[in-house]
Amino acid sequence: MKFSPPPFVIALLAMALPIISCTENDKPQNLDTAIGTLDMVLNTQNDTLNSRLAAAAALSRICAESPSIHNYRRAAGAYDGIDNDSAIVYTDLALKTATDSGDSRQAQVIAIDYARHLAKSAMPEQAINVLAHINTDSLSHADKAAYYSVKGGIYIDAADAQTLAPLRARYTSAAIGALDTLRNLINPETPDAQLVAAQLNYLRVNTSLAMGELADALDSIGDRDPAFPVASRLMARFYKDRPGKTDEYMYYLALAATADARNGNAEAAALVELGTEFFRQGDLDRAYNYLTASSEQTVRSNSKKLYQQIVPTMPALVETMRAREEARTHRIIGLIVALALLTVGCGILVWHYLHKDMRQQEHNRRLDESVVSRDMYIKQLFDLC
């Protein structure tokens, strides 16, 4: 006997199919959809961040009760992306404990993370100095890959932030050297390898190759992968300031910002860029929402590097919003005055109409009285005759 499900079951399955098919890893198809997804995820980001902070605080208590290199590193990892100062503190404690115990191999591995956190605190030179004192020959294959990945990332950011051509060239060359070494340490068939290849082509200004590799990487990884926002932001850079490509630029920034928010990453670099672009376009409400949200997250994460991105835009935005509110207030006052004048005018017209009507009624009453008097006099005259 063939089973046939009831009609209501079929209807429920039909309604559920779009939800089942649209997972977190499905990329939005256009800018409007990407912005809508970002807004939805931002509404729940505080819950994600609070959950991460609670877990990190629990590990902090464990460190206080049972201090060890392992516990310090776990706490540092828990604070990574939500409170950089705390991540530095626990990484420093782990580094000192390893050094004091004579565990130089583990101390060098911890120093890689220490350099990465220093770079987030806008101290790239200190971070580079820490990396310079690490003996890569003593590192395992995986730790060596981590070393060159951090080194390449630090130099890329340093090159992008540099305005002096000689220093920019120096940092770019150092980034290429680190990433070339990293490429030989990782599986070439993985999305990580595609991202490294894209970064190298970005640095070498091979734009078409870089964009193709980034597109492949973004198709291969979900937005829960830490590499996803990195790849999305890098893709956005290729569209920035290109005529007619603003939507694409903002689309990839929205993808990166959504991934950061979904993963509870308070270091919202993409959201800062996106808010700044909305401000440039004159969409003050959305610019204010995004830059305010990213400012709150930056304060929470203590990422000094992000402070430097937000500071130039926020005063101008606040001043523009203030001027707009003043203009809006003036318009409202003007409307109130206009409505008041209109009300008075209408009152005068009504009064005039009523007064005219009353006079007409009085005139009609007197006319009626005269007609009655006339008829009475005529009757009396006929009676006399």
Tab-separated table of C-alpha atoms in Angstrom, residues 146-365:
chain	number	residue	atom	x	y	z
A	146	ALA	CA	51.200	29.983	12.029
A	147	TYR	CA	54.338	32.132	12.348
A	148	TYR	CA	54.447	33.106	8.669
A	149	SER	CA	50.682	33.614	8.533
A	150	VAL	CA	50.852	36.116	11.421
A	151	LYS	CA	53.947	37.765	9.991
A	152	GLY	CA	52.391	38.136	6.544
A	153	GLY	CA	49.186	39.596	8.003
A	154	ILE	CA	51.066	42.125	10.126
A	155	TYR	CA	53.148	43.323	7.184
A	156	ILE	CA	50.120	43.550	4.864
A	157	ASP	CA	48.303	45.783	7.379
A	158	ALA	CA	51.461	47.818	7.949
A	159	ALA	CA	51.905	48.333	4.186
A	160	ASP	CA	48.247	49.342	3.700
A	161	ALA	CA	48.470	51.872	6.541
A	162	GLN	CA	51.744	53.383	5.334
A	163	THR	CA	51.719	56.594	3.295
A	164	LEU	CA	55.483	56.875	2.788
A	165	ALA	CA	56.415	55.034	-0.398
A	166	PRO	CA	59.802	53.613	0.794
A	167	LEU	CA	58.300	52.150	3.984
A	168	ARG	CA	55.290	50.840	2.107
A	169	ALA	CA	57.581	49.084	-0.364
A	170	ARG	CA	59.614	47.613	2.487
A	171	TYR	CA	56.568	46.260	4.287
A	172	THR	CA	55.097	44.912	1.039
A	173	SER	CA	58.333	43.065	0.256
A	174	ALA	CA	58.405	41.582	3.763
A	175	ALA	CA	54.764	40.479	3.448
A	176	ILE	CA	55.488	38.785	0.094
A	177	GLY	CA	58.475	36.972	1.595
A	178	ALA	CA	56.424	35.684	4.542
A	179	LEU	CA	53.480	34.572	2.399
A	180	ASP	CA	55.729	32.875	-0.168
A	181	THR	CA	57.197	30.787	2.642
A	182	LEU	CA	53.721	30.089	4.046
A	183	ARG	CA	52.464	28.892	0.650
A	184	ASN	CA	55.116	26.160	0.672
A	185	LEU	CA	54.026	25.019	4.140
A	186	ILE	CA	50.302	24.453	3.505
A	187	ASN	CA	48.267	22.092	1.349
A	188	PRO	CA	47.854	23.789	-2.060
A	189	GLU	CA	44.383	22.248	-2.510
A	190	THR	CA	42.847	24.023	0.491
A	191	PRO	CA	40.932	27.337	0.708
A	192	ASP	CA	43.731	28.626	2.965
A	193	ALA	CA	46.162	28.168	0.088
A	194	GLN	CA	43.771	30.026	-2.240
A	195	LEU	CA	43.612	32.914	0.219
A	196	VAL	CA	47.418	33.065	0.536
A	197	ALA	CA	47.751	33.020	-3.266
A	198	ALA	CA	45.190	35.836	-3.487
A	199	GLN	CA	47.084	37.893	-0.905
A	200	LEU	CA	50.306	37.436	-2.842
A	201	ASN	CA	48.685	38.517	-6.093
A	202	TYR	CA	47.118	41.474	-4.281
A	203	LEU	CA	50.568	42.574	-3.126
A	204	ARG	CA	52.005	42.037	-6.597
A	205	VAL	CA	49.065	43.955	-8.145
A	206	ASN	CA	47.892	40.935	-10.150
A	207	THR	CA	44.274	41.977	-9.667
A	208	SER	CA	42.475	39.503	-11.949
A	209	LEU	CA	44.316	36.489	-10.527
A	210	ALA	CA	43.745	37.639	-6.966
A	211	MET	CA	40.012	38.178	-7.491
A	212	GLY	CA	39.602	34.754	-9.097
A	213	GLU	CA	41.365	33.029	-6.197
A	214	LEU	CA	39.323	34.966	-3.665
A	215	ALA	CA	36.081	34.026	-5.409
A	216	ASP	CA	37.088	30.341	-5.260
A	217	ALA	CA	38.057	30.637	-1.599
A	218	LEU	CA	34.777	32.333	-0.663
A	219	ASP	CA	32.827	29.605	-2.456
A	220	SER	CA	34.750	26.934	-0.526
A	221	ILE	CA	34.483	28.220	3.034
A	222	GLY	CA	31.559	29.165	5.236
A	223	ASP	CA	31.305	32.426	7.131
A	224	ARG	CA	32.097	30.620	10.398
A	225	ASP	CA	35.653	30.184	9.138
A	226	PRO	CA	37.983	32.956	10.429
A	227	ALA	CA	39.370	33.246	6.897
A	228	PHE	CA	35.976	34.274	5.472
A	229	PRO	CA	35.908	37.926	6.682
A	230	VAL	CA	39.592	38.277	5.731
A	231	ALA	CA	38.865	37.091	2.186
A	232	SER	CA	35.702	39.230	1.925
A	233	ARG	CA	37.480	42.409	3.034
A	234	LEU	CA	40.323	41.744	0.622
A	235	MET	CA	37.809	41.295	-2.202
A	236	ALA	CA	36.163	44.574	-1.189
A	237	ARG	CA	39.506	46.353	-1.585
A	238	PHE	CA	39.565	45.530	-5.292
A	239	TYR	CA	36.252	47.331	-5.793
A	240	LYS	CA	36.969	50.339	-3.585
A	241	ASP	CA	37.071	53.640	-5.488
A	242	ARG	CA	36.422	51.883	-8.817
A	243	PRO	CA	33.785	53.772	-10.855
A	244	GLY	CA	30.466	51.954	-10.946
A	245	LYS	CA	31.592	49.281	-8.469
A	246	THR	CA	30.414	50.800	-5.194
A	247	ASP	CA	27.695	48.184	-4.725
A	248	GLU	CA	30.237	45.364	-5.080
A	249	TYR	CA	32.566	47.091	-2.610
A	250	MET	CA	29.778	47.438	-0.047
A	251	TYR	CA	28.476	43.922	-0.737
A	252	TYR	CA	31.757	42.263	0.273
A	253	LEU	CA	32.116	44.529	3.285
A	254	ALA	CA	28.606	43.485	4.347
A	255	LEU	CA	29.583	39.807	3.993
A	256	ALA	CA	32.663	40.347	6.169
A	257	ALA	CA	30.737	42.366	8.772
A	258	THR	CA	28.029	39.686	8.936
A	259	ALA	CA	30.636	36.967	9.504
A	260	ASP	CA	32.263	39.023	12.275
A	261	ALA	CA	28.909	39.614	13.970
A	262	ARG	CA	27.780	35.997	13.606
A	263	ASN	CA	31.047	34.723	15.127
A	264	GLY	CA	30.927	37.199	18.016
A	265	ASN	CA	34.013	39.066	16.812
A	266	ALA	CA	34.001	42.557	18.317
A	267	GLU	CA	36.906	43.705	16.128
A	268	ALA	CA	34.501	44.962	13.474
A	269	ALA	CA	36.847	46.428	10.855
A	270	ALA	CA	34.456	45.707	7.964
A	271	LEU	CA	31.544	47.354	9.772
A	272	VAL	CA	33.654	50.494	10.261
A	273	GLU	CA	34.414	50.647	6.532
A	274	LEU	CA	30.794	49.997	5.610
A	275	GLY	CA	29.493	52.689	7.959
A	276	THR	CA	32.056	55.140	6.589
A	277	GLU	CA	30.921	54.419	3.023
A	278	PHE	CA	27.255	54.975	3.939
A	279	PHE	CA	28.288	58.292	5.502
A	280	ARG	CA	30.110	59.260	2.300
A	281	GLN	CA	26.952	58.490	0.336
A	282	GLY	CA	24.799	60.606	2.650
A	283	ASP	CA	22.835	57.751	4.265
A	284	LEU	CA	23.271	59.215	7.734
A	285	ASP	CA	20.905	56.917	9.607
A	286	ARG	CA	22.594	53.710	8.490
A	287	ALA	CA	26.054	55.262	8.837
A	288	TYR	CA	25.217	56.301	12.385
A	289	ASN	CA	23.863	52.844	13.258
A	290	TYR	CA	26.893	50.985	11.882
A	291	LEU	CA	29.560	53.349	13.197
A	292	THR	CA	27.926	53.520	16.620
A	293	ALA	CA	27.729	49.715	16.767
A	294	SER	CA	31.336	49.350	15.638
A	295	SER	CA	32.475	52.010	18.144
A	296	GLU	CA	30.796	50.130	20.987
A	297	GLN	CA	32.431	46.906	19.849
A	298	THR	CA	35.831	48.578	19.480
A	299	VAL	CA	35.616	49.940	23.025
A	300	ARG	CA	34.674	46.454	24.199
A	301	SER	CA	37.496	44.749	22.282
A	302	ASN	CA	40.157	47.404	23.096
A	303	SER	CA	41.500	47.166	19.561
A	304	LYS	CA	43.591	50.318	19.194
A	305	LYS	CA	44.009	49.652	15.473
A	306	LEU	CA	40.256	50.033	14.987
A	307	TYR	CA	40.205	53.210	17.082
A	308	GLN	CA	42.429	54.747	14.413
A	309	GLN	CA	39.902	53.820	11.699
A	310	ILE	CA	36.837	55.173	13.504
A	311	VAL	CA	38.220	58.403	14.965
A	312	PRO	CA	38.469	60.368	11.661
A	313	THR	CA	34.820	59.685	10.722
A	314	MET	CA	32.849	59.877	13.970
A	315	PRO	CA	33.242	63.634	14.712
A	316	ALA	CA	32.153	64.544	11.165
A	317	LEU	CA	29.209	62.143	11.398
A	318	VAL	CA	28.086	63.482	14.772
A	319	GLU	CA	28.340	67.084	13.521
A	320	THR	CA	26.366	66.219	10.370
A	321	MET	CA	23.710	64.430	12.426
A	322	ARG	CA	23.506	67.435	14.774
A	323	ALA	CA	23.116	69.848	11.851
A	324	ARG	CA	20.469	67.599	10.335
A	325	GLU	CA	18.550	67.456	13.617
A	326	GLU	CA	18.733	71.262	13.893
A	327	ALA	CA	17.428	71.608	10.341
A	328	ARG	CA	14.708	69.083	11.120
A	329	THR	CA	13.806	71.017	14.273
A	330	HIS	CA	13.599	74.248	12.264
A	331	ARG	CA	11.372	72.533	9.709
A	332	ILE	CA	9.119	71.226	12.460
A	333	ILE	CA	8.876	74.682	14.029
A	334	GLY	CA	8.060	76.147	10.610
A	335	LEU	CA	5.349	73.554	10.108
A	336	ILE	CA	3.904	74.278	13.556
A	337	VAL	CA	3.832	78.017	12.808
A	338	ALA	CA	2.250	77.363	9.403
A	339	LEU	CA	-0.349	75.094	10.977
A	340	ALA	CA	-1.068	77.706	13.658
A	341	LEU	CA	-1.544	80.411	11.019
A	342	LEU	CA	-3.729	78.083	9.005
A	343	THR	CA	-5.789	77.309	12.087
A	344	VAL	CA	-6.234	81.011	12.856
A	345	GLY	CA	-7.136	81.685	9.228
A	346	CYS	CA	-9.674	78.890	9.245
A	347	GLY	CA	-11.089	80.238	12.515
A	348	ILE	CA	-11.531	83.693	11.014
A	349	LEU	CA	-13.231	82.238	7.953
A	350	VAL	CA	-15.555	80.154	10.100
A	351	TRP	CA	-16.329	83.142	12.335
A	352	HIS	CA	-16.981	85.306	9.279
A	353	TYR	CA	-19.233	82.657	7.768
A	354	LEU	CA	-21.141	82.172	11.016
A	355	HIS	CA	-21.445	85.924	11.542
A	356	LYS	CA	-22.665	86.381	7.976
A	357	ASP	CA	-25.104	83.542	8.459
A	358	MET	CA	-26.404	85.082	11.681
A	359	ARG	CA	-26.895	88.443	9.922
A	360	GLN	CA	-28.711	86.716	7.093
A	361	GLN	CA	-30.929	84.938	9.590
A	362	GLU	CA	-31.726	88.279	11.310
A	363	HIS	CA	-32.485	89.883	7.969
A	364	ASN	CA	-34.786	87.019	7.055
A	365	ARG	CA	-36.535	87.282	10.443
